[in-house]
């Protein structure tokens, strides 16, 4: 059992923040490593955030439509 | 969007050998008796008669150029004469195999190809069709009826063809292109003879674009690029061939199959005076280049271009490949130009033995001899036919030269006549509905995301919203394109990464979810081909919206933009419209070759409408206008402005709207100085205006929005108040459009001016790297300095910007 943070990744040159467009998972949902967990949007593109580990989502720290800085923790997964 | 074509290392890394297919050389071996049985005597005799017409036509022009007379006509023809004497069999052979619905796109040496296509089309068109075509050119038809009536409708139609063409060469109003095209640009679409082109190889890309649209429309027709062997030295021809052979037409498009384009190289062994095989080209045989293009070598063949039947057979085979979806195809048609490149060419590069050897193969000698030997023609028939044709052509020449029958263009009586042909200013609504998108637009990520955004750029408290929360200039462009894509089946969007990637700057992101590959596709890194194919497709009825990733790449498509896109509407006397939009994003932070504002280059070129919006509202409305107009538009987009939200209008409407080109927009009212801005310069100008206001100087800020057309009246009205003009642009000052604006306004508003107008652009050196950019593009401080020092006359003002230099000294140093 470990806690793995899902972070907003580096999005390239000059992109400092992104909007959390859609959560594909809710607290309590099981996720597999590599599974799409959220859709985020920068001014230029929309992209999917993948779960870095398999386990259970125990926390969503950013709400839909909220803007988060690059590196921010979006969610926490408890590995099984 | 899932990736469609995996790059699998286990496949790509398999050892093996590439093997080419055999390319036939002069493989024609059909006995004349078989041709006679298959085609009938009449077709063979017609082929000879058509070649006689071509020869007489070209000989007449040669005679005018060299002797000043032809028959009993004396006429000083001043224009070009790139004659195709000796190449008639190639032209007639191709035309025999083509259908009226097939379109040829020619070269500077295409008189024969034009006439042959027209003669073949006349032979294949019914009486009512011919009458209707001729009535489309009423003045020409009346001249033919009065002076060259012929014995029957066919003869009249042939005289119509020859007179319409020759009057065009003589640049008369009754010419097929109203005298606006001339020898190297003449064409007549009703017979499937599309533009000839004075730029070597230019038709390759345009014909490829024509084929692109023919494929989209699933027409039972092909496009033919008719250029010479010398054109294989031109980069854009290679771009065109690669574009035509793109794998996606067979792998990703729903209607699978290669483009129906035939690259028909009339190989006369010389490119002006340079010898192609052996001297100026890498290939030994032109057809070999097919092997470098795709696994089928484009079905390449080298064909005997001195025999019309060999050429007809080869074109028939290639046409079948193309209609079966196995395109593109390539033919190397070897023939010999027995006269010079032009009439000033003294043949210094060819020896007499070579000329004599090819004279024996002259199709006007060999073909009638073969017909006589086969008993198709009586021995005296060729000579008699020649006499009849020559007499007829002499009558055509007399009629074309006679100003009463073929009136010259009256530019003295109507000085802006030619100018009015540059643009149609028309719009042509679609006749059909667009196919339904692949999914409901509101279900796509892009639309969901846009749907959550504020249409206004400020919140209720007046604070500027994040580009994540409000419609941006990028979104405005996207919405305009999407609106028209959903409603107009003629729209086609392509560029180097505009599909899954959504354009390098995300403008077209989301379209790939909505539209199949035949409406939105990734193009190769071939700027020349991107623009040329858009031109060809537009000529054939499409409305392409194509993208150059950076405006700096305009150079890669220079001929296509400056000579082709800009000119065909006028050179066709308005018969063609080019409803295309060329999007050019203007970069930043990427240094000298990725950050240049080249608006002046395009605005300089007559025939292009040029737009450079600075706000989301304008971007959407101007893009909608650009797409709707029938005229060609170059649409500049600043990468620094893609994230801008709307600060001037209350909101960017969700529904579509159009902003008429030409009207500059007042962004800030003021009474002391007028700052006219181009593109992104608007924003530093507004900041500078705020600072000036604190000093009690009220600046009026006007955003040019469009450069061509441009209405000076609002700026003149502003200068009546202020008497001081600063024009700000990010282009290098020298030769910039800001200079044009300032020069014209000095003249138009001289009586109101209190100070000489000032242009503030970028200095005349390279755009430096990101960290130095602020020293280069005009900043707030530079604008303040220009206003305070140059316009308000405060020389001891402490400079806020970096431009503390002597412009005259720089000019002396070439800067």
Tab-separated table of C-alpha atoms in Angstrom, chain B residues 157-529:
chain	number	residue	atom	x	y	z
B	157	UNK	CA	-16.226	25.624	-83.936
B	158	UNK	CA	-12.650	24.994	-85.067
B	159	UNK	CA	-12.406	28.548	-86.342
B	160	UNK	CA	-13.855	29.709	-83.043
B	161	UNK	CA	-11.125	27.756	-81.247
B	162	UNK	CA	-8.303	29.062	-83.416
B	163	UNK	CA	-9.505	32.663	-83.477
B	164	UNK	CA	-10.289	32.737	-79.748
B	165	UNK	CA	-6.812	31.423	-79.047
B	166	UNK	CA	-4.951	33.614	-81.511
B	167	UNK	CA	-6.885	36.728	-80.496
B	168	UNK	CA	-5.827	35.897	-76.954
B	169	UNK	CA	-2.210	35.553	-78.037
B	170	UNK	CA	-2.589	38.972	-79.680
B	171	UNK	CA	-4.182	40.159	-76.397
B	172	UNK	CA	-7.484	41.207	-77.915
B	173	UNK	CA	-10.796	41.530	-76.104
B	174	UNK	CA	-12.277	38.655	-78.077
B	175	UNK	CA	-9.499	36.334	-76.965
B	176	UNK	CA	-10.534	33.483	-74.719
B	177	UNK	CA	-9.182	35.351	-71.723
B	178	UNK	CA	-10.140	38.844	-72.814
B	179	UNK	CA	-6.554	39.621	-73.746
B	180	UNK	CA	-5.435	39.273	-70.125
B	181	UNK	CA	-3.581	35.974	-70.581
B	182	UNK	CA	-1.723	35.941	-73.861
B	183	UNK	CA	0.435	33.255	-75.418
B	184	UNK	CA	1.736	31.592	-72.280
B	185	UNK	CA	-1.428	31.735	-70.188
B	186	UNK	CA	-4.285	31.144	-72.576
B	187	UNK	CA	-6.888	28.549	-71.845
B	188	UNK	CA	-10.514	27.648	-72.453
B	189	UNK	CA	-12.165	25.495	-69.790
B	190	UNK	CA	-15.219	24.417	-71.832
B	191	UNK	CA	-12.914	22.245	-73.948
B	192	UNK	CA	-11.008	20.967	-70.921
B	193	UNK	CA	-7.994	23.170	-71.719
B	194	UNK	CA	-7.076	24.720	-68.394
B	195	UNK	CA	-4.400	27.333	-67.757
B	196	UNK	CA	-1.150	27.216	-69.582
B	197	UNK	CA	1.544	28.619	-67.398
B	198	UNK	CA	4.576	30.771	-68.061
B	199	UNK	CA	6.365	29.451	-64.992
B	200	UNK	CA	8.171	26.211	-65.788
B	201	UNK	CA	6.630	23.308	-63.943
B	202	UNK	CA	3.926	25.326	-62.211
B	203	UNK	CA	1.164	23.252	-63.742
B	204	UNK	CA	2.362	20.102	-61.987
B	205	UNK	CA	1.084	21.284	-58.615
B	206	UNK	CA	-2.007	22.943	-60.000
B	207	UNK	CA	-2.982	19.827	-61.969
B	208	UNK	CA	-2.409	17.773	-58.820
B	209	UNK	CA	-4.845	20.028	-56.979
B	210	UNK	CA	-7.318	19.656	-59.813
B	211	UNK	CA	-7.019	15.890	-59.459
B	212	UNK	CA	-7.481	16.207	-55.708
B	213	UNK	CA	-10.862	17.808	-56.253
B	214	UNK	CA	-11.765	15.430	-59.071
B	215	UNK	CA	-11.132	12.583	-56.631
B	216	UNK	CA	-13.218	14.278	-53.945
B	217	UNK	CA	-16.047	14.680	-56.404
B	218	UNK	CA	-15.549	11.130	-57.728
B	219	UNK	CA	-15.518	12.500	-61.262
B	220	UNK	CA	-14.893	10.142	-64.159
B	221	UNK	CA	-12.070	12.366	-65.297
B	222	UNK	CA	-8.356	12.964	-64.982
B	223	UNK	CA	-6.115	16.008	-64.713
B	224	UNK	CA	-3.018	16.198	-66.868
B	225	UNK	CA	0.085	18.179	-66.015
B	226	UNK	CA	1.671	19.015	-69.365
B	227	UNK	CA	5.112	20.372	-68.667
B	228	UNK	CA	8.476	19.824	-70.271
B	229	UNK	CA	11.545	17.785	-69.411
B	230	UNK	CA	13.204	20.901	-68.036
B	231	UNK	CA	10.522	21.044	-65.359
B	232	UNK	CA	11.996	17.967	-63.693
B	233	UNK	CA	14.658	20.315	-62.384
B	234	UNK	CA	12.049	22.332	-60.482
B	235	UNK	CA	11.464	21.609	-56.799
B	236	UNK	CA	7.737	22.317	-56.924
B	237	UNK	CA	7.330	19.615	-59.588
B	238	UNK	CA	8.838	17.058	-57.223
B	239	UNK	CA	6.644	18.357	-54.436
B	240	UNK	CA	3.639	17.960	-56.697
B	241	UNK	CA	4.535	14.408	-57.650
B	242	UNK	CA	5.049	13.424	-54.033
B	243	UNK	CA	1.831	15.156	-53.002
B	244	UNK	CA	-0.009	13.306	-55.756
B	245	UNK	CA	1.411	9.985	-54.655
B	246	UNK	CA	0.726	10.310	-50.929
B	247	UNK	CA	-0.002	6.982	-49.298
B	248	UNK	CA	-3.011	8.391	-47.448
B	249	UNK	CA	-5.140	8.423	-50.610
B	250	UNK	CA	-4.982	4.654	-50.618
B	251	UNK	CA	-4.682	4.003	-46.897
B	252	UNK	CA	-6.688	6.585	-44.962
B	253	UNK	CA	-9.251	8.141	-47.256
B	254	UNK	CA	-12.664	6.515	-47.271
B	255	UNK	CA	-12.750	6.480	-51.080
B	256	UNK	CA	-9.465	4.663	-51.558
B	257	UNK	CA	-7.371	5.279	-54.629
B	258	UNK	CA	-4.535	7.406	-55.882
B	259	UNK	CA	-5.019	10.826	-57.363
B	260	UNK	CA	-6.149	10.838	-60.991
B	261	UNK	CA	-3.289	12.961	-62.270
B	262	UNK	CA	-1.055	12.206	-65.216
B	263	UNK	CA	2.349	13.857	-65.262
B	264	UNK	CA	2.801	14.130	-69.007
B	265	UNK	CA	6.337	15.322	-69.659
B	266	UNK	CA	6.824	16.589	-73.175
B	267	UNK	CA	10.486	15.688	-73.373
B	268	UNK	CA	12.149	17.611	-76.183
B	269	UNK	CA	15.636	17.041	-74.698
B	270	UNK	CA	16.310	20.722	-74.040
B	271	UNK	CA	15.474	23.147	-71.272
B	272	UNK	CA	16.079	26.361	-73.182
B	273	UNK	CA	19.678	25.722	-74.261
B	274	UNK	CA	20.643	23.274	-71.550
B	275	UNK	CA	20.475	19.621	-72.468
B	276	UNK	CA	18.475	17.696	-69.927
B	277	UNK	CA	19.704	14.098	-70.255
B	278	UNK	CA	23.448	14.055	-69.906
B	279	UNK	CA	23.954	17.685	-68.949
B	280	UNK	CA	21.568	19.336	-66.492
B	281	UNK	CA	19.600	16.441	-65.006
B	282	UNK	CA	20.618	13.483	-62.867
B	283	UNK	CA	18.338	11.148	-64.808
B	284	UNK	CA	19.476	9.550	-68.034
B	285	UNK	CA	15.939	8.737	-69.107
B	286	UNK	CA	13.193	10.972	-67.755
B	287	UNK	CA	10.886	8.063	-67.032
B	288	UNK	CA	13.382	6.789	-64.469
B	289	UNK	CA	12.157	9.348	-61.979
B	290	UNK	CA	8.962	7.314	-61.632
B	291	UNK	CA	11.036	4.676	-59.833
B	292	UNK	CA	11.819	7.145	-57.092
B	293	UNK	CA	8.221	8.037	-56.461
B	294	UNK	CA	6.368	4.878	-55.548
B	295	UNK	CA	6.500	1.125	-55.863
B	296	UNK	CA	4.603	1.251	-59.151
B	297	UNK	CA	7.006	3.873	-60.514
B	298	UNK	CA	3.891	5.909	-61.336
B	299	UNK	CA	3.381	3.390	-64.198
B	300	UNK	CA	6.102	5.344	-65.955
B	301	UNK	CA	6.826	4.782	-69.624
B	302	UNK	CA	8.981	6.450	-72.205
B	303	UNK	CA	6.911	6.917	-75.310
B	304	UNK	CA	7.676	7.871	-78.905
B	305	UNK	CA	6.348	11.396	-79.068
B	306	UNK	CA	6.799	11.566	-82.831
B	307	UNK	CA	3.971	9.102	-83.317
B	308	UNK	CA	0.511	10.265	-82.252
B	309	UNK	CA	-0.734	6.700	-82.035
B	310	UNK	CA	2.026	5.619	-79.660
B	311	UNK	CA	1.194	8.584	-77.448
B	312	UNK	CA	-2.546	7.964	-77.641
B	313	UNK	CA	-2.051	4.342	-76.632
B	314	UNK	CA	0.104	5.284	-73.660
B	315	UNK	CA	-2.293	7.986	-72.456
B	316	UNK	CA	-5.182	5.551	-72.782
B	317	UNK	CA	-3.327	3.043	-70.572
B	318	UNK	CA	-2.471	5.672	-67.988
B	319	UNK	CA	-6.000	7.060	-67.985
B	320	UNK	CA	-7.286	3.567	-67.208
B	321	UNK	CA	-4.844	3.301	-64.293
B	322	UNK	CA	-6.012	6.664	-62.982
B	323	UNK	CA	-9.726	5.961	-63.240
B	324	UNK	CA	-9.172	2.632	-61.498
B	325	UNK	CA	-7.611	4.437	-58.539
B	326	UNK	CA	-4.059	3.371	-59.342
B	327	UNK	CA	-2.766	6.907	-59.850
B	328	UNK	CA	-0.720	8.922	-60.223
B	329	UNK	CA	0.879	8.163	-63.580
B	330	UNK	CA	3.835	9.517	-65.494
B	331	UNK	CA	4.756	9.612	-69.155
B	332	UNK	CA	8.037	10.625	-70.691
B	333	UNK	CA	7.009	11.639	-74.189
B	334	UNK	CA	10.115	12.049	-76.291
B	335	UNK	CA	9.786	14.434	-79.153
B	336	UNK	CA	11.835	17.165	-80.711
B	337	UNK	CA	11.321	20.894	-80.874
B	338	UNK	CA	12.571	21.611	-84.337
B	339	UNK	CA	12.618	25.373	-83.868
B	340	UNK	CA	14.265	27.333	-81.079
B	341	UNK	CA	13.134	27.840	-77.503
B	342	UNK	CA	11.759	31.144	-78.760
B	343	UNK	CA	12.168	33.013	-81.997
B	344	UNK	CA	15.276	34.772	-80.686
B	345	UNK	CA	17.013	31.439	-80.152
B	346	UNK	CA	19.636	30.895	-82.873
B	347	UNK	CA	20.148	27.232	-82.045
B	348	UNK	CA	23.769	27.703	-81.021
B	349	UNK	CA	23.555	24.625	-78.824
B	350	UNK	CA	22.446	22.113	-81.468
B	351	UNK	CA	24.292	20.862	-84.501
B	352	UNK	CA	22.946	20.376	-87.975
B	353	UNK	CA	23.354	16.619	-87.980
B	354	UNK	CA	21.117	16.320	-84.937
B	355	UNK	CA	18.499	18.629	-86.445
B	356	UNK	CA	18.613	16.656	-89.690
B	357	UNK	CA	18.236	13.317	-87.949
B	358	UNK	CA	15.159	14.520	-86.126
B	359	UNK	CA	13.775	16.238	-89.222
B	360	UNK	CA	13.441	12.773	-90.691
B	361	UNK	CA	11.205	11.911	-87.750
B	362	UNK	CA	9.041	15.021	-88.124
B	363	UNK	CA	5.524	13.725	-87.473
B	364	UNK	CA	4.181	15.952	-90.213
B	365	UNK	CA	6.352	13.908	-92.588
B	366	UNK	CA	6.305	10.427	-91.124
B	367	UNK	CA	2.648	10.154	-90.173
B	368	UNK	CA	1.112	11.161	-93.526
B	369	UNK	CA	3.690	8.956	-95.278
B	370	UNK	CA	2.540	6.024	-93.172
B	371	UNK	CA	-1.094	6.817	-93.934
B	372	UNK	CA	-0.335	6.941	-97.649
B	373	UNK	CA	1.588	3.691	-97.467
B	374	UNK	CA	-1.304	2.028	-95.653
B	375	UNK	CA	-3.687	3.267	-98.313
B	376	UNK	CA	-5.588	5.470	-95.873
B	377	UNK	CA	-4.684	8.583	-97.821
B	378	UNK	CA	-4.105	9.013	-101.538
B	379	UNK	CA	-0.544	10.131	-102.318
B	380	UNK	CA	-1.621	13.664	-103.186
B	381	UNK	CA	-3.962	13.991	-100.200
B	382	UNK	CA	-1.463	15.192	-97.556
B	383	UNK	CA	-0.356	18.090	-99.709
B	384	UNK	CA	-3.929	19.050	-100.523
B	385	UNK	CA	-4.953	18.885	-96.886
B	386	UNK	CA	-1.990	21.025	-95.939
B	387	UNK	CA	-2.945	23.694	-98.470
B	388	UNK	CA	-6.534	23.796	-97.183
B	389	UNK	CA	-5.422	24.070	-93.547
B	390	UNK	CA	-2.879	26.773	-94.281
B	391	UNK	CA	-5.380	28.857	-96.210
B	392	UNK	CA	-7.793	28.516	-93.320
B	393	UNK	CA	-5.199	29.488	-90.730
B	394	UNK	CA	-4.200	32.502	-92.789
B	395	UNK	CA	-7.803	33.641	-92.677
B	396	UNK	CA	-7.804	33.138	-88.912
B	397	UNK	CA	-4.605	35.164	-88.594
B	398	UNK	CA	-6.046	37.994	-90.660
B	399	UNK	CA	-9.150	38.049	-88.482
B	400	UNK	CA	-7.115	37.973	-85.265
B	401	UNK	CA	-4.882	40.823	-86.378
B	402	UNK	CA	-7.752	42.988	-87.667
B	403	UNK	CA	-8.715	45.458	-84.909
B	404	UNK	CA	-12.227	45.735	-86.312
B	405	UNK	CA	-12.803	41.998	-85.932
B	406	UNK	CA	-10.657	41.445	-82.857
B	407	UNK	CA	-10.690	44.713	-80.885
B	408	UNK	CA	-7.679	45.554	-78.740
B	409	UNK	CA	-8.114	46.120	-75.023
B	410	UNK	CA	-8.904	49.806	-74.545
B	411	UNK	CA	-6.797	50.646	-71.503
B	412	UNK	CA	-6.429	54.253	-72.632
B	413	UNK	CA	-10.177	54.715	-72.638
B	414	UNK	CA	-10.642	52.875	-69.363
B	415	UNK	CA	-7.461	53.230	-67.290
B	416	UNK	CA	-8.541	50.995	-64.376
B	417	UNK	CA	-9.971	48.279	-66.620
B	418	UNK	CA	-7.255	45.764	-65.794
B	419	UNK	CA	-7.321	46.660	-62.115
B	420	UNK	CA	-10.987	45.755	-61.905
B	421	UNK	CA	-10.194	42.228	-63.027
B	422	UNK	CA	-8.016	41.484	-59.997
B	423	UNK	CA	-10.899	40.630	-57.676
B	424	UNK	CA	-14.490	39.596	-58.154
B	425	UNK	CA	-15.545	40.702	-54.626
B	426	UNK	CA	-18.268	38.102	-55.087
B	427	UNK	CA	-19.525	35.304	-52.927
B	428	UNK	CA	-20.979	32.082	-54.281
B	429	UNK	CA	-23.050	30.108	-51.807
B	430	UNK	CA	-22.811	26.320	-51.829
B	431	UNK	CA	-25.317	24.495	-53.988
B	432	UNK	CA	-25.333	21.377	-51.856
B	433	UNK	CA	-25.343	20.523	-48.186
B	434	UNK	CA	-22.150	19.405	-46.539
B	435	UNK	CA	-21.994	15.751	-45.501
B	436	UNK	CA	-22.911	15.188	-41.869
B	437	UNK	CA	-19.934	15.288	-39.504
B	438	UNK	CA	-18.630	11.995	-38.116
B	439	UNK	CA	-20.003	12.821	-34.672
B	440	UNK	CA	-22.255	15.533	-33.321
B	441	UNK	CA	-19.949	18.556	-32.889
B	442	UNK	CA	-21.149	19.244	-29.362
B	443	UNK	CA	-19.868	15.829	-28.336
B	444	UNK	CA	-16.282	16.650	-29.236
B	445	UNK	CA	-13.814	17.714	-26.620
B	446	UNK	CA	-13.022	20.988	-28.347
B	447	UNK	CA	-16.651	22.049	-28.540
B	448	UNK	CA	-17.360	20.954	-24.976
B	449	UNK	CA	-14.415	22.962	-23.827
B	450	UNK	CA	-15.373	26.032	-25.880
B	451	UNK	CA	-18.935	25.644	-24.657
B	452	UNK	CA	-17.820	26.177	-21.083
B	453	UNK	CA	-15.995	29.384	-21.922
B	454	UNK	CA	-17.210	32.908	-21.537
B	455	UNK	CA	-17.984	34.577	-24.866
B	456	UNK	CA	-16.819	37.829	-23.312
B	457	UNK	CA	-13.164	38.456	-22.601
B	458	UNK	CA	-13.719	40.179	-19.263
B	459	UNK	CA	-15.556	39.195	-16.121
B	460	UNK	CA	-18.297	41.297	-14.566
B	461	UNK	CA	-15.727	43.332	-12.690
B	462	UNK	CA	-13.915	44.138	-15.945
B	463	UNK	CA	-10.919	41.896	-15.268
B	464	UNK	CA	-9.455	40.092	-18.262
B	465	UNK	CA	-10.279	36.391	-18.225
B	466	UNK	CA	-7.782	33.554	-18.641
B	467	UNK	CA	-7.633	32.070	-22.143
B	468	UNK	CA	-8.836	28.881	-20.490
B	469	UNK	CA	-12.006	30.635	-19.427
B	470	UNK	CA	-12.856	32.830	-22.402
B	471	UNK	CA	-12.997	32.542	-26.176
B	472	UNK	CA	-9.579	33.213	-27.652
B	473	UNK	CA	-8.446	34.325	-31.084
B	474	UNK	CA	-7.577	30.656	-31.700
B	475	UNK	CA	-11.148	29.663	-30.831
B	476	UNK	CA	-12.564	32.370	-33.089
B	477	UNK	CA	-10.645	31.037	-36.067
B	478	UNK	CA	-11.704	27.497	-35.235
B	479	UNK	CA	-15.367	28.433	-34.911
B	480	UNK	CA	-15.377	30.179	-38.277
B	481	UNK	CA	-13.768	27.234	-40.016
B	482	UNK	CA	-16.050	24.763	-38.269
B	483	UNK	CA	-19.154	26.754	-39.186
B	484	UNK	CA	-18.330	26.640	-42.867
B	485	UNK	CA	-17.071	23.048	-42.809
B	486	UNK	CA	-20.455	21.981	-41.460
B	487	UNK	CA	-22.330	23.878	-44.154
B	488	UNK	CA	-20.217	24.006	-47.268
B	489	UNK	CA	-19.112	20.755	-48.930
B	490	UNK	CA	-16.569	22.683	-51.014
B	491	UNK	CA	-14.429	23.380	-47.973
B	492	UNK	CA	-11.275	21.355	-47.568
B	493	UNK	CA	-8.702	22.016	-44.866
B	494	UNK	CA	-5.125	20.845	-45.032
B	495	UNK	CA	-1.678	21.725	-43.851
B	496	UNK	CA	1.337	20.034	-42.407
B	497	UNK	CA	-0.182	18.854	-39.135
B	498	UNK	CA	-3.714	20.092	-39.119
B	499	UNK	CA	-5.405	16.773	-38.454
B	500	UNK	CA	-4.589	14.838	-35.261
B	501	UNK	CA	-2.159	17.444	-34.002
B	502	UNK	CA	-4.701	20.143	-34.751
B	503	UNK	CA	-2.169	22.454	-36.291
B	504	UNK	CA	1.106	23.277	-34.593
B	505	UNK	CA	-0.742	25.935	-32.605
B	506	UNK	CA	-3.950	24.062	-31.984
B	507	UNK	CA	-6.185	26.113	-34.254
B	508	UNK	CA	-7.688	23.182	-36.148
B	509	UNK	CA	-7.653	20.886	-33.091
B	510	UNK	CA	-10.872	18.885	-32.949
B	511	UNK	CA	-11.654	18.933	-36.669
B	512	UNK	CA	-10.168	15.451	-37.077
B	513	UNK	CA	-12.867	14.049	-34.807
B	514	UNK	CA	-15.542	15.601	-36.985
B	515	UNK	CA	-14.392	15.170	-40.540
B	516	UNK	CA	-12.889	12.353	-42.588
B	517	UNK	CA	-9.560	12.603	-44.342
B	518	UNK	CA	-11.010	13.856	-47.585
B	519	UNK	CA	-12.088	17.059	-45.813
B	520	UNK	CA	-9.270	17.577	-43.314
B	521	UNK	CA	-5.883	16.054	-43.945
B	522	UNK	CA	-2.218	16.301	-43.122
B	523	UNK	CA	-0.135	17.510	-46.035
B	524	UNK	CA	3.529	16.714	-46.634
B	525	UNK	CA	6.088	19.389	-45.792
B	526	UNK	CA	5.661	20.824	-49.249
B	527	UNK	CA	4.592	24.433	-49.037
B	528	UNK	CA	4.741	24.871	-52.802
B	529	UNK	CA	2.494	21.866	-53.300
